[in-house]
PDB file of C-alpha atoms in Angstrom:
ATOM      1  CA  MET A   1       0.000   0.000   0.000  1.00 39.00           C
ATOM      2  CA  LYS A   2       3.051   2.263  -0.012  1.00 41.00           C
ATOM      3  CA  GLY A   3       2.514   5.366  -2.088  1.00 42.00           C
ATOM      4  CA  LEU A   4      -1.260   4.807  -2.326  1.00 38.00           C
ATOM      5  CA  ARG A   5      -3.189   8.023  -2.946  1.00 38.00           C
ATOM      6  CA  THR A   6      -5.957   8.895  -0.492  1.00 39.00           C
ATOM      7  CA  THR A   7      -7.387  11.786  -2.536  1.00 40.00           C
ATOM      8  CA  TRP A   8      -8.751  11.465  -6.027  1.00 37.00           C
ATOM      9  CA  PRO A   9      -9.755  13.883  -8.796  1.00 39.00           C
ATOM     10  CA  VAL A  10     -13.445  14.633  -9.144  1.00 40.00           C
ATOM     11  CA  ALA A  11     -15.002  12.491 -11.856  1.00 44.00           C
ATOM     12  CA  THR A  12     -18.414  11.595 -13.159  1.00 47.00           C
ATOM     13  CA  GLY A  13     -20.127   8.483 -14.505  1.00 51.00           C
ATOM     14  CA  GLY A  14     -18.250   5.196 -14.255  1.00 55.00           C
ATOM     15  CA  THR A  15     -15.036   6.917 -13.189  1.00 58.00           C
ATOM     16  CA  GLY A  16     -16.905   8.574 -10.337  1.00 61.00           C
ATOM     17  CA  ARG A  17     -18.181   5.224  -9.144  1.00 58.00           C
ATOM     18  CA  TYR A  18     -14.636   3.855  -9.334  1.00 55.00           C
ATOM     19  CA  LYS A  19     -13.443   6.798  -7.239  1.00 56.00           C
ATOM     20  CA  CYS A  20     -15.992   5.979  -4.520  1.00 53.00           C
ATOM     21  CA  VAL A  21     -14.975   2.308  -4.445  1.00 51.00           C
ATOM     22  CA  VAL A  22     -11.274   3.137  -4.197  1.00 55.00           C
ATOM     23  CA  GLU A  23     -11.831   5.741  -1.472  1.00 55.00           C
ATOM     24  CA  GLU A  24     -13.881   3.270   0.557  1.00 55.00           C
ATOM     25  CA  THR A  25     -11.175   0.618   0.121  1.00 54.00           C
ATOM     26  CA  VAL A  26      -8.567   3.069   1.366  1.00 54.00           C
ATOM     27  CA  LYS A  27     -10.726   3.940   4.397  1.00 56.00           C
ATOM     28  CA  ARG A  28     -11.075   0.267   5.299  1.00 57.00           C
ATOM     29  CA  TRP A  29      -7.342  -0.304   4.976  1.00 54.00           C
ATOM     30  CA  LEU A  30      -6.524   2.744   7.084  1.00 56.00           C
ATOM     31  CA  LEU A  31      -8.926   1.595   9.836  1.00 61.00           C
ATOM     32  CA  LEU A  32      -7.414  -1.888  10.008  1.00 64.00           C
ATOM     33  CA  LYS A  33      -3.881  -0.488   9.853  1.00 64.00           C
ATOM     34  CA  ALA A  34      -4.672   1.890  12.724  1.00 82.00           C
ATOM     35  CA  LEU A  35      -5.926  -0.871  15.052  1.00 94.00           C
ATOM     36  CA  LYS A  36      -3.596  -1.174  18.032  1.00 94.00           C
ATOM     37  CA  TYR A  37      -5.595  -3.225  20.498  1.00 96.00           C
ATOM     38  CA  LEU A  38      -7.709  -5.298  18.109  1.00 98.00           C
ATOM     39  CA  GLY A  39      -7.301  -7.692  15.238  1.00 97.00           C
ATOM     40  CA  PHE A  40      -9.891  -8.346  12.556  1.00 97.00           C
ATOM     41  CA  GLU A  41     -10.095 -11.396  10.317  1.00 96.00           C
ATOM     42  CA  LYS A  42     -12.614 -12.454   7.675  1.00 95.00           C
ATOM     43  CA  THR A  43     -13.614 -16.010   6.790  1.00 90.00           C
ATOM     44  CA  ASP A  44     -16.270 -16.123   4.085  1.00 89.00           C
ATOM     45  CA  LYS A  45     -19.216 -14.227   5.597  1.00 96.00           C
ATOM     46  CA  ILE A  46     -17.850 -14.500   9.153  1.00 98.00           C
ATOM     47  CA  GLY A  47     -15.930 -11.717  10.899  1.00 98.00           C
ATOM     48  CA  VAL A  48     -13.590 -12.403  13.819  1.00 98.00           C
ATOM     49  CA  ILE A  49     -12.609  -9.594  16.195  1.00 98.00           C
ATOM     50  CA  VAL A  50      -9.612 -10.346  18.425  1.00 98.00           C
ATOM     51  CA  LEU A  51      -8.977  -8.433  21.661  1.00 98.00           C
ATOM     52  CA  LYS A  52      -5.212  -7.955  21.479  1.00 97.00           C
ATOM     53  CA  ASN A  53      -3.941  -6.644  24.788  1.00 94.00           C
ATOM     54  CA  PRO A  54      -2.718  -9.902  26.352  1.00 94.00           C
ATOM     55  CA  GLU A  55      -0.133  -8.184  28.578  1.00 94.00           C
ATOM     56  CA  LYS A  56      -3.053  -6.661  30.489  1.00 95.00           C
ATOM     57  CA  ARG A  57      -5.309  -9.702  30.146  1.00 96.00           C
ATOM     58  CA  ASN A  58      -7.261  -7.921  27.400  1.00 97.00           C
ATOM     59  CA  ALA A  59      -8.384  -5.180  29.773  1.00 97.00           C
ATOM     60  CA  LEU A  60     -11.094  -3.002  28.262  1.00 97.00           C
ATOM     61  CA  SER A  61      -9.196   0.281  28.298  1.00 96.00           C
ATOM     62  CA  PHE A  62     -10.694   3.429  26.819  1.00 96.00           C
ATOM     63  CA  GLU A  63      -8.499   3.071  23.719  1.00 96.00           C
ATOM     64  CA  LEU A  64      -9.507  -0.551  23.158  1.00 97.00           C
ATOM     65  CA  LEU A  65     -13.178   0.278  23.629  1.00 97.00           C
ATOM     66  CA  ALA A  66     -12.930   3.204  21.200  1.00 97.00           C
ATOM     67  CA  GLU A  67     -11.410   0.911  18.566  1.00 97.00           C
ATOM     68  CA  LEU A  68     -14.019  -1.749  19.242  1.00 98.00           C
ATOM     69  CA  GLU A  69     -16.948   0.624  18.859  1.00 98.00           C
ATOM     70  CA  GLU A  70     -15.578   1.990  15.586  1.00 97.00           C
ATOM     71  CA  LEU A  71     -14.930  -1.492  14.200  1.00 98.00           C
ATOM     72  CA  VAL A  72     -18.359  -2.840  15.198  1.00 98.00           C
ATOM     73  CA  ARG A  73     -20.072   0.126  13.551  1.00 98.00           C
ATOM     74  CA  LYS A  74     -17.874  -0.236  10.457  1.00 97.00           C
ATOM     75  CA  ILE A  75     -18.822  -3.914  10.097  1.00 98.00           C
ATOM     76  CA  ALA A  76     -22.485  -2.989  10.555  1.00 98.00           C
ATOM     77  CA  THR A  77     -22.329  -0.311   7.860  1.00 97.00           C
ATOM     78  CA  GLU A  78     -20.435  -2.400   5.305  1.00 96.00           C
ATOM     79  CA  ARG A  79     -22.784  -5.421   5.734  1.00 97.00           C
ATOM     80  CA  GLU A  80     -20.208  -7.833   4.294  1.00 97.00           C
ATOM     81  CA  GLN A  81     -20.241 -10.214   7.284  1.00 98.00           C
ATOM     82  CA  ARG A  82     -23.332 -12.060   8.448  1.00 98.00           C
ATOM     83  CA  VAL A  83     -22.065 -13.009  11.893  1.00 98.00           C
ATOM     84  CA  VAL A  84     -19.171 -11.818  14.065  1.00 98.00           C
ATOM     85  CA  ILE A  85     -17.088 -13.638  16.686  1.00 98.00           C
ATOM     86  CA  ILE A  86     -15.313 -11.781  19.507  1.00 98.00           C
ATOM     87  CA  LYS A  87     -12.426 -13.573  21.197  1.00 98.00           C
ATOM     88  CA  GLY A  88      -9.364 -12.723  23.275  1.00 98.00           C
ATOM     89  CA  GLU A  89      -5.687 -13.238  22.542  1.00 97.00           C
ATOM     90  CA  GLY A  90      -3.468 -14.822  25.172  1.00 96.00           C
ATOM     91  CA  GLU A  91      -4.534 -16.472  28.406  1.00 96.00           C
ATOM     92  CA  CYS A  92      -8.066 -15.091  28.744  1.00 98.00           C
ATOM     93  CA  PHE A  93     -11.083 -13.490  27.084  1.00 98.00           C
ATOM     94  CA  SER A  94     -11.043 -10.266  29.127  1.00 98.00           C
ATOM     95  CA  SER A  95     -10.405  -9.280  32.729  1.00 97.00           C
ATOM     96  CA  GLY A  96     -12.643  -6.194  32.488  1.00 96.00           C
ATOM     97  CA  HIS A  97     -11.740  -2.525  32.743  1.00 96.00           C
ATOM     98  CA  ASP A  98      -8.209  -1.302  33.335  1.00 94.00           C
ATOM     99  CA  LEU A  99      -8.410  -0.249  36.989  1.00 94.00           C
ATOM    100  CA  ARG A 100      -5.587   2.245  36.484  1.00 93.00           C
ATOM    101  CA  GLU A 101      -8.062   4.290  34.454  1.00 94.00           C
ATOM    102  CA  ILE A 102     -10.370   4.423  37.486  1.00 94.00           C
ATOM    103  CA  LEU A 103      -8.106   4.787  40.512  1.00 93.00           C
ATOM    104  CA  SER A 104      -7.861   8.370  41.826  1.00 87.00           C
ATOM    105  CA  LYS A 105      -9.534   9.827  38.744  1.00 90.00           C
ATOM    106  CA  HIS A 106     -12.179  12.549  38.709  1.00 94.00           C
ATOM    107  CA  PRO A 107     -15.699  11.058  38.419  1.00 95.00           C
ATOM    108  CA  ARG A 108     -16.062  12.793  35.033  1.00 95.00           C
ATOM    109  CA  GLU A 109     -13.025  10.916  33.716  1.00 94.00           C
ATOM    110  CA  VAL A 110     -14.407   7.636  35.020  1.00 95.00           C
ATOM    111  CA  GLU A 111     -17.788   8.418  33.490  1.00 96.00           C
ATOM    112  CA  ARG A 112     -16.086   9.000  30.122  1.00 96.00           C
ATOM    113  CA  LEU A 113     -14.619   5.483  30.293  1.00 96.00           C
ATOM    114  CA  PHE A 114     -17.924   3.861  31.174  1.00 97.00           C
ATOM    115  CA  LEU A 115     -19.822   5.855  28.556  1.00 97.00           C
ATOM    116  CA  LYS A 116     -17.438   4.482  25.942  1.00 98.00           C
ATOM    117  CA  CYS A 117     -18.216   0.987  27.205  1.00 97.00           C
ATOM    118  CA  PHE A 118     -21.910   1.913  26.931  1.00 98.00           C
ATOM    119  CA  ASP A 119     -21.296   2.908  23.295  1.00 98.00           C
ATOM    120  CA  VAL A 120     -19.710  -0.484  22.543  1.00 98.00           C
ATOM    121  CA  MET A 121     -22.600  -2.447  24.063  1.00 98.00           C
ATOM    122  CA  LYS A 122     -25.091  -0.307  22.142  1.00 98.00           C
ATOM    123  CA  ALA A 123     -23.165  -0.801  18.885  1.00 98.00           C
ATOM    124  CA  ILE A 124     -23.275  -4.581  19.324  1.00 98.00           C
ATOM    125  CA  ARG A 125     -27.005  -4.487  20.069  1.00 98.00           C
ATOM    126  CA  GLU A 126     -27.745  -2.237  17.062  1.00 98.00           C
ATOM    127  CA  ALA A 127     -25.563  -4.216  14.636  1.00 98.00           C
ATOM    128  CA  PRO A 128     -27.441  -6.297  12.074  1.00 98.00           C
ATOM    129  CA  GLN A 129     -25.045  -9.201  12.637  1.00 98.00           C
ATOM    130  CA  PRO A 130     -25.412 -11.627  15.553  1.00 98.00           C
ATOM    131  CA  TYR A 131     -22.309 -11.496  17.788  1.00 98.00           C
ATOM    132  CA  ILE A 132     -20.787 -14.609  19.365  1.00 98.00           C
ATOM    133  CA  ALA A 133     -18.419 -14.439  22.345  1.00 98.00           C
ATOM    134  CA  GLN A 134     -15.723 -17.136  22.207  1.00 98.00           C
ATOM    135  CA  VAL A 135     -14.639 -17.434  25.836  1.00 98.00           C
ATOM    136  CA  HIS A 136     -11.506 -18.987  27.277  1.00 98.00           C
ATOM    137  CA  GLY A 137      -9.644 -18.283  30.496  1.00 98.00           C
ATOM    138  CA  VAL A 138     -11.574 -15.729  32.508  1.00 98.00           C
ATOM    139  CA  ALA A 139     -14.292 -13.227  31.680  1.00 98.00           C
ATOM    140  CA  THR A 140     -14.610 -10.951  34.673  1.00 98.00           C
ATOM    141  CA  ALA A 141     -16.380  -7.654  35.407  1.00 98.00           C
ATOM    142  CA  ALA A 142     -16.737  -5.750  32.098  1.00 98.00           C
ATOM    143  CA  GLY A 143     -15.328  -8.822  30.339  1.00 98.00           C
ATOM    144  CA  CYS A 144     -18.294 -10.792  31.670  1.00 98.00           C
ATOM    145  CA  GLN A 145     -20.515  -7.881  30.611  1.00 98.00           C
ATOM    146  CA  LEU A 146     -19.156  -8.176  27.056  1.00 98.00           C
ATOM    147  CA  VAL A 147     -20.027 -11.888  27.016  1.00 98.00           C
ATOM    148  CA  ALA A 148     -23.546 -11.068  28.207  1.00 98.00           C
ATOM    149  CA  ALA A 149     -23.907  -8.265  25.647  1.00 98.00           C
ATOM    150  CA  CYS A 150     -23.093 -10.620  22.782  1.00 98.00           C
ATOM    151  CA  ASP A 151     -26.085 -12.435  21.317  1.00 98.00           C
ATOM    152  CA  LEU A 152     -24.535 -15.871  21.782  1.00 98.00           C
ATOM    153  CA  ALA A 153     -21.587 -17.325  23.692  1.00 98.00           C
ATOM    154  CA  VAL A 154     -19.476 -20.475  23.504  1.00 98.00           C
ATOM    155  CA  ALA A 155     -17.163 -21.246  26.421  1.00 98.00           C
ATOM    156  CA  ALA A 156     -14.193 -23.532  26.931  1.00 98.00           C
ATOM    157  CA  ARG A 157     -14.752 -25.999  29.753  1.00 98.00           C
ATOM    158  CA  SER A 158     -11.951 -24.383  31.783  1.00 98.00           C
ATOM    159  CA  ALA A 159     -13.390 -20.859  31.411  1.00 98.00           C
ATOM    160  CA  ARG A 160     -14.444 -18.921  34.509  1.00 98.00           C
ATOM    161  CA  PHE A 161     -16.810 -15.974  34.991  1.00 98.00           C
ATOM    162  CA  SER A 162     -17.349 -13.415  37.736  1.00 98.00           C
ATOM    163  CA  LEU A 163     -18.561  -9.965  38.748  1.00 98.00           C
ATOM    164  CA  PRO A 164     -15.828  -9.349  41.342  1.00 97.00           C
ATOM    165  CA  GLY A 165     -16.298  -5.637  42.034  1.00 97.00           C
ATOM    166  CA  VAL A 166     -17.276  -6.088  45.676  1.00 97.00           C
ATOM    167  CA  ASN A 167     -13.837  -7.589  46.324  1.00 97.00           C
ATOM    168  CA  ILE A 168     -12.206  -4.221  45.546  1.00 96.00           C
ATOM    169  CA  GLY A 169     -14.892  -2.096  47.205  1.00 97.00           C
ATOM    170  CA  LEU A 170     -16.708  -1.089  44.011  1.00 96.00           C
ATOM    171  CA  PHE A 171     -19.888  -2.980  43.118  1.00 97.00           C
ATOM    172  CA  CYS A 172     -20.040  -4.143  39.485  1.00 98.00           C
ATOM    173  CA  PHE A 173     -22.833  -1.710  38.626  1.00 97.00           C
ATOM    174  CA  THR A 174     -22.596  -1.676  34.833  1.00 97.00           C
ATOM    175  CA  PRO A 175     -21.686  -5.353  34.252  1.00 97.00           C
ATOM    176  CA  THR A 176     -24.658  -6.388  36.380  1.00 98.00           C
ATOM    177  CA  VAL A 177     -27.088  -4.810  33.890  1.00 97.00           C
ATOM    178  CA  PHE A 178     -26.446  -7.194  31.005  1.00 97.00           C
ATOM    179  CA  VAL A 179     -25.646 -10.205  33.174  1.00 98.00           C
ATOM    180  CA  SER A 180     -28.962  -9.803  35.042  1.00 97.00           C
ATOM    181  CA  ARG A 181     -30.758  -9.816  31.690  1.00 96.00           C
ATOM    182  CA  ASN A 182     -29.130 -13.101  30.717  1.00 97.00           C
ATOM    183  CA  VAL A 183     -29.428 -15.212  33.842  1.00 97.00           C
ATOM    184  CA  LEU A 184     -31.807 -16.057  36.655  1.00 93.00           C
ATOM    185  CA  ARG A 185     -32.553 -13.031  38.827  1.00 95.00           C
ATOM    186  CA  LYS A 186     -31.341 -14.378  42.165  1.00 97.00           C
ATOM    187  CA  LYS A 187     -28.264 -15.925  40.547  1.00 97.00           C
ATOM    188  CA  ALA A 188     -27.362 -12.584  38.986  1.00 97.00           C
ATOM    189  CA  PHE A 189     -27.613 -10.908  42.382  1.00 98.00           C
ATOM    190  CA  GLU A 190     -25.532 -13.653  43.966  1.00 98.00           C
ATOM    191  CA  LEU A 191     -22.793 -13.213  41.366  1.00 98.00           C
ATOM    192  CA  ALA A 192     -22.678  -9.454  41.911  1.00 98.00           C
ATOM    193  CA  ILE A 193     -23.025  -9.417  45.696  1.00 98.00           C
ATOM    194  CA  THR A 194     -20.492 -12.187  46.455  1.00 98.00           C
ATOM    195  CA  GLY A 195     -17.969 -11.555  43.675  1.00 98.00           C
ATOM    196  CA  GLU A 196     -17.355 -15.287  43.465  1.00 98.00           C
ATOM    197  CA  MET A 197     -16.113 -17.026  40.326  1.00 98.00           C
ATOM    198  CA  ILE A 198     -18.326 -19.579  38.586  1.00 98.00           C
ATOM    199  CA  SER A 199     -17.385 -22.363  36.187  1.00 98.00           C
ATOM    200  CA  ALA A 200     -18.311 -22.607  32.530  1.00 98.00           C
ATOM    201  CA  GLU A 201     -20.750 -25.393  33.413  1.00 98.00           C
ATOM    202  CA  GLU A 202     -22.482 -23.139  35.939  1.00 98.00           C
ATOM    203  CA  ALA A 203     -22.535 -20.301  33.407  1.00 98.00           C
ATOM    204  CA  PHE A 204     -24.270 -22.658  30.972  1.00 98.00           C
ATOM    205  CA  ARG A 205     -26.747 -23.839  33.603  1.00 97.00           C
ATOM    206  CA  ILE A 206     -27.876 -20.300  34.430  1.00 97.00           C
ATOM    207  CA  GLY A 207     -27.993 -19.117  30.809  1.00 97.00           C
ATOM    208  CA  LEU A 208     -24.897 -16.925  30.505  1.00 98.00           C
ATOM    209  CA  VAL A 209     -23.441 -19.072  27.705  1.00 98.00           C
ATOM    210  CA  ASN A 210     -25.067 -21.251  25.047  1.00 98.00           C
ATOM    211  CA  LYS A 211     -22.563 -24.040  24.942  1.00 98.00           C
ATOM    212  CA  VAL A 212     -19.572 -25.472  26.825  1.00 98.00           C
ATOM    213  CA  VAL A 213     -16.954 -27.397  24.836  1.00 98.00           C
ATOM    214  CA  GLU A 214     -13.592 -28.972  25.478  1.00 98.00           C
ATOM    215  CA  ASP A 215     -10.808 -26.396  25.455  1.00 98.00           C
ATOM    216  CA  GLU A 216      -9.173 -27.785  22.325  1.00 98.00           C
ATOM    217  CA  GLU A 217     -12.520 -27.682  20.487  1.00 98.00           C
ATOM    218  CA  LEU A 218     -13.398 -24.061  21.324  1.00 98.00           C
ATOM    219  CA  GLU A 219     -12.235 -22.462  18.075  1.00 98.00           C
ATOM    220  CA  LYS A 220     -13.794 -25.182  15.936  1.00 98.00           C
ATOM    221  CA  GLU A 221     -17.148 -25.266  17.741  1.00 98.00           C
ATOM    222  CA  THR A 222     -17.516 -21.484  17.768  1.00 98.00           C
ATOM    223  CA  MET A 223     -16.789 -21.368  14.043  1.00 98.00           C
ATOM    224  CA  ASN A 224     -19.297 -24.180  13.447  1.00 98.00           C
ATOM    225  CA  LEU A 225     -22.002 -22.118  15.153  1.00 98.00           C
ATOM    226  CA  ALA A 226     -21.010 -19.057  13.131  1.00 98.00           C
ATOM    227  CA  ARG A 227     -21.163 -21.063   9.872  1.00 98.00           C
ATOM    228  CA  LYS A 228     -24.681 -22.258  10.671  1.00 97.00           C
ATOM    229  CA  ILE A 229     -25.797 -18.661  11.084  1.00 98.00           C
ATOM    230  CA  SER A 230     -23.843 -17.312   8.095  1.00 97.00           C
ATOM    231  CA  ARG A 231     -25.892 -19.483   5.702  1.00 96.00           C
ATOM    232  CA  PHE A 232     -28.820 -17.107   6.070  1.00 97.00           C
ATOM    233  CA  PRO A 233     -29.288 -13.673   4.440  1.00 97.00           C
ATOM    234  CA  LEU A 234     -28.209 -10.731   6.563  1.00 97.00           C
ATOM    235  CA  THR A 235     -31.603  -9.061   6.155  1.00 96.00           C
ATOM    236  CA  VAL A 236     -33.256 -12.096   7.765  1.00 97.00           C
ATOM    237  CA  LEU A 237     -30.732 -12.186  10.610  1.00 98.00           C
ATOM    238  CA  GLU A 238     -31.080  -8.433  11.122  1.00 98.00           C
ATOM    239  CA  SER A 239     -34.877  -8.481  11.249  1.00 97.00           C
ATOM    240  CA  GLY A 240     -34.826 -11.430  13.658  1.00 98.00           C
ATOM    241  CA  LYS A 241     -32.263  -9.871  15.989  1.00 98.00           C
ATOM    242  CA  ARG A 242     -34.058  -6.529  16.169  1.00 97.00           C
ATOM    243  CA  PHE A 243     -37.439  -8.166  16.705  1.00 97.00           C
ATOM    244  CA  PHE A 244     -36.091 -10.444  19.437  1.00 98.00           C
ATOM    245  CA  TYR A 245     -34.719  -7.642  21.613  1.00 97.00           C
ATOM    246  CA  ARG A 246     -37.624  -5.247  21.057  1.00 97.00           C
ATOM    247  CA  GLN A 247     -40.261  -7.751  22.088  1.00 97.00           C
ATOM    248  CA  LEU A 248     -38.440  -9.055  25.188  1.00 95.00           C
ATOM    249  CA  PHE A 249     -39.834  -6.549  27.660  1.00 91.00           C
ATOM    250  CA  MET A 250     -43.263  -6.051  26.076  1.00 97.00           C
ATOM    251  CA  GLU A 251     -46.447  -7.386  27.628  1.00 98.00           C
ATOM    252  CA  ASP A 252     -47.353 -10.750  26.074  1.00 97.00           C
ATOM    253  CA  PHE A 253     -50.087  -9.609  23.722  1.00 98.00           C
ATOM    254  CA  GLN A 254     -48.301  -6.380  22.863  1.00 97.00           C
ATOM    255  CA  ALA A 255     -45.357  -8.549  21.792  1.00 97.00           C
ATOM    256  CA  LEU A 256     -47.653 -10.866  19.851  1.00 97.00           C
ATOM    257  CA  SER A 257     -49.261  -7.912  18.099  1.00 97.00           C
ATOM    258  CA  TYR A 258     -45.813  -6.586  17.176  1.00 97.00           C
ATOM    259  CA  ALA A 259     -44.808 -10.050  15.935  1.00 97.00           C
ATOM    260  CA  THR A 260     -47.975 -10.331  13.835  1.00 98.00           C
ATOM    261  CA  GLU A 261     -47.325  -7.014  12.104  1.00 97.00           C
ATOM    262  CA  THR A 262     -43.667  -7.848  11.575  1.00 97.00           C
ATOM    263  CA  ILE A 263     -44.160 -11.318  10.098  1.00 96.00           C
ATOM    264  CA  ALA A 264     -46.839  -9.992   7.743  1.00 96.00           C
ATOM    265  CA  LEU A 265     -44.476  -7.257   6.559  1.00 95.00           C
ATOM    266  CA  TYR A 266     -41.458  -9.519   6.031  1.00 96.00           C
ATOM    267  CA  SER A 267     -43.516 -12.301   4.410  1.00 95.00           C
ATOM    268  CA  GLN A 268     -43.286 -10.414   1.127  1.00 94.00           C
ATOM    269  CA  ALA A 269     -39.546  -9.739   1.297  1.00 94.00           C
ATOM    270  CA  LYS A 270     -37.560 -11.336  -1.527  1.00 94.00           C
ATOM    271  CA  GLU A 271     -35.724 -13.612   0.919  1.00 95.00           C
ATOM    272  CA  ALA A 272     -38.993 -14.989   2.281  1.00 96.00           C
ATOM    273  CA  ILE A 273     -40.485 -15.446  -1.198  1.00 94.00           C
ATOM    274  CA  GLU A 274     -37.414 -17.373  -2.342  1.00 94.00           C
ATOM    275  CA  GLY A 275     -37.232 -19.427   0.878  1.00 96.00           C
ATOM    276  CA  ILE A 276     -40.909 -20.408   0.849  1.00 95.00           C
ATOM    277  CA  SER A 277     -40.809 -21.167  -2.889  1.00 96.00           C
ATOM    278  CA  ALA A 278     -37.748 -23.361  -2.422  1.00 95.00           C
ATOM    279  CA  PHE A 279     -39.422 -25.258   0.412  1.00 96.00           C
ATOM    280  CA  LEU A 280     -42.574 -25.912  -1.632  1.00 96.00           C
ATOM    281  CA  GLU A 281     -40.508 -26.896  -4.672  1.00 95.00           C
ATOM    282  CA  LYS A 282     -38.297 -29.181  -2.549  1.00 96.00           C
ATOM    283  CA  ARG A 283     -35.019 -27.442  -3.420  1.00 94.00           C
ATOM    284  CA  GLU A 284     -32.371 -25.394  -1.656  1.00 94.00           C
ATOM    285  CA  PRO A 285     -33.069 -21.629  -1.539  1.00 94.00           C
ATOM    286  CA  LYS A 286     -30.862 -19.432  -3.697  1.00 93.00           C
ATOM    287  CA  TRP A 287     -30.049 -16.391  -1.612  1.00 89.00           C
ATOM    288  CA  ASP A 288     -27.368 -13.847  -2.491  1.00 74.00           C
TER     289      ASP A 288
END
């Protein structure tokens, strides 16, 4: 990429379209080149985000979170991937926030850090792609929050989870929000109020993760789940993800009314027409 131009002469017609494509390609390359705390890989229609701060156990520093938000929103806008995996490099998934960014700081500075974490969680929720957490080692505090914020999670059998804030005199306020929306109510409170670590098997039992696999099978099994999802059109995955989260906290018949309107609307989408036709004609659907 040495010597590549990042500005282009104004053009019209086909040349103008070429200009737009090249500029967008340059922007993508510059984003990936600028990543310091993340890696990003593509396999077919699957994106893989790697937390790359192993020296600090993939602590969710402000800089890492800023990169993560930008990358998640970039993937959402480009719509090239149908599902995204988040995993950690080194010995663990993530140990949570970097406490050095909290200790003896003004509350406004601390709020800035946590608002950036808020932005990341919101970006994942608003993304059209389902997100899968691939968890090994530990996922503690905000690391556990990131697992809970992902739509799905696969854990290695040796993985451990906790909301340990009480152990350092600061309740895990923000991580508790997403964890309490994933697991049984009293179990969520127990995790937050005791700060104790739980096993991957316990995390599965209470609903924090979807699947527990042998450590050596983690990469393979997570990718298998991603491949199952990536077979489907992104518009279908997007509509399903948005519907799922919007209806969760509605009253039963309000949710059913919303579902009725939504399924009627999407029944005439090209993906549904092709899928239903293929089923009736006993053939595989031909989606883009």
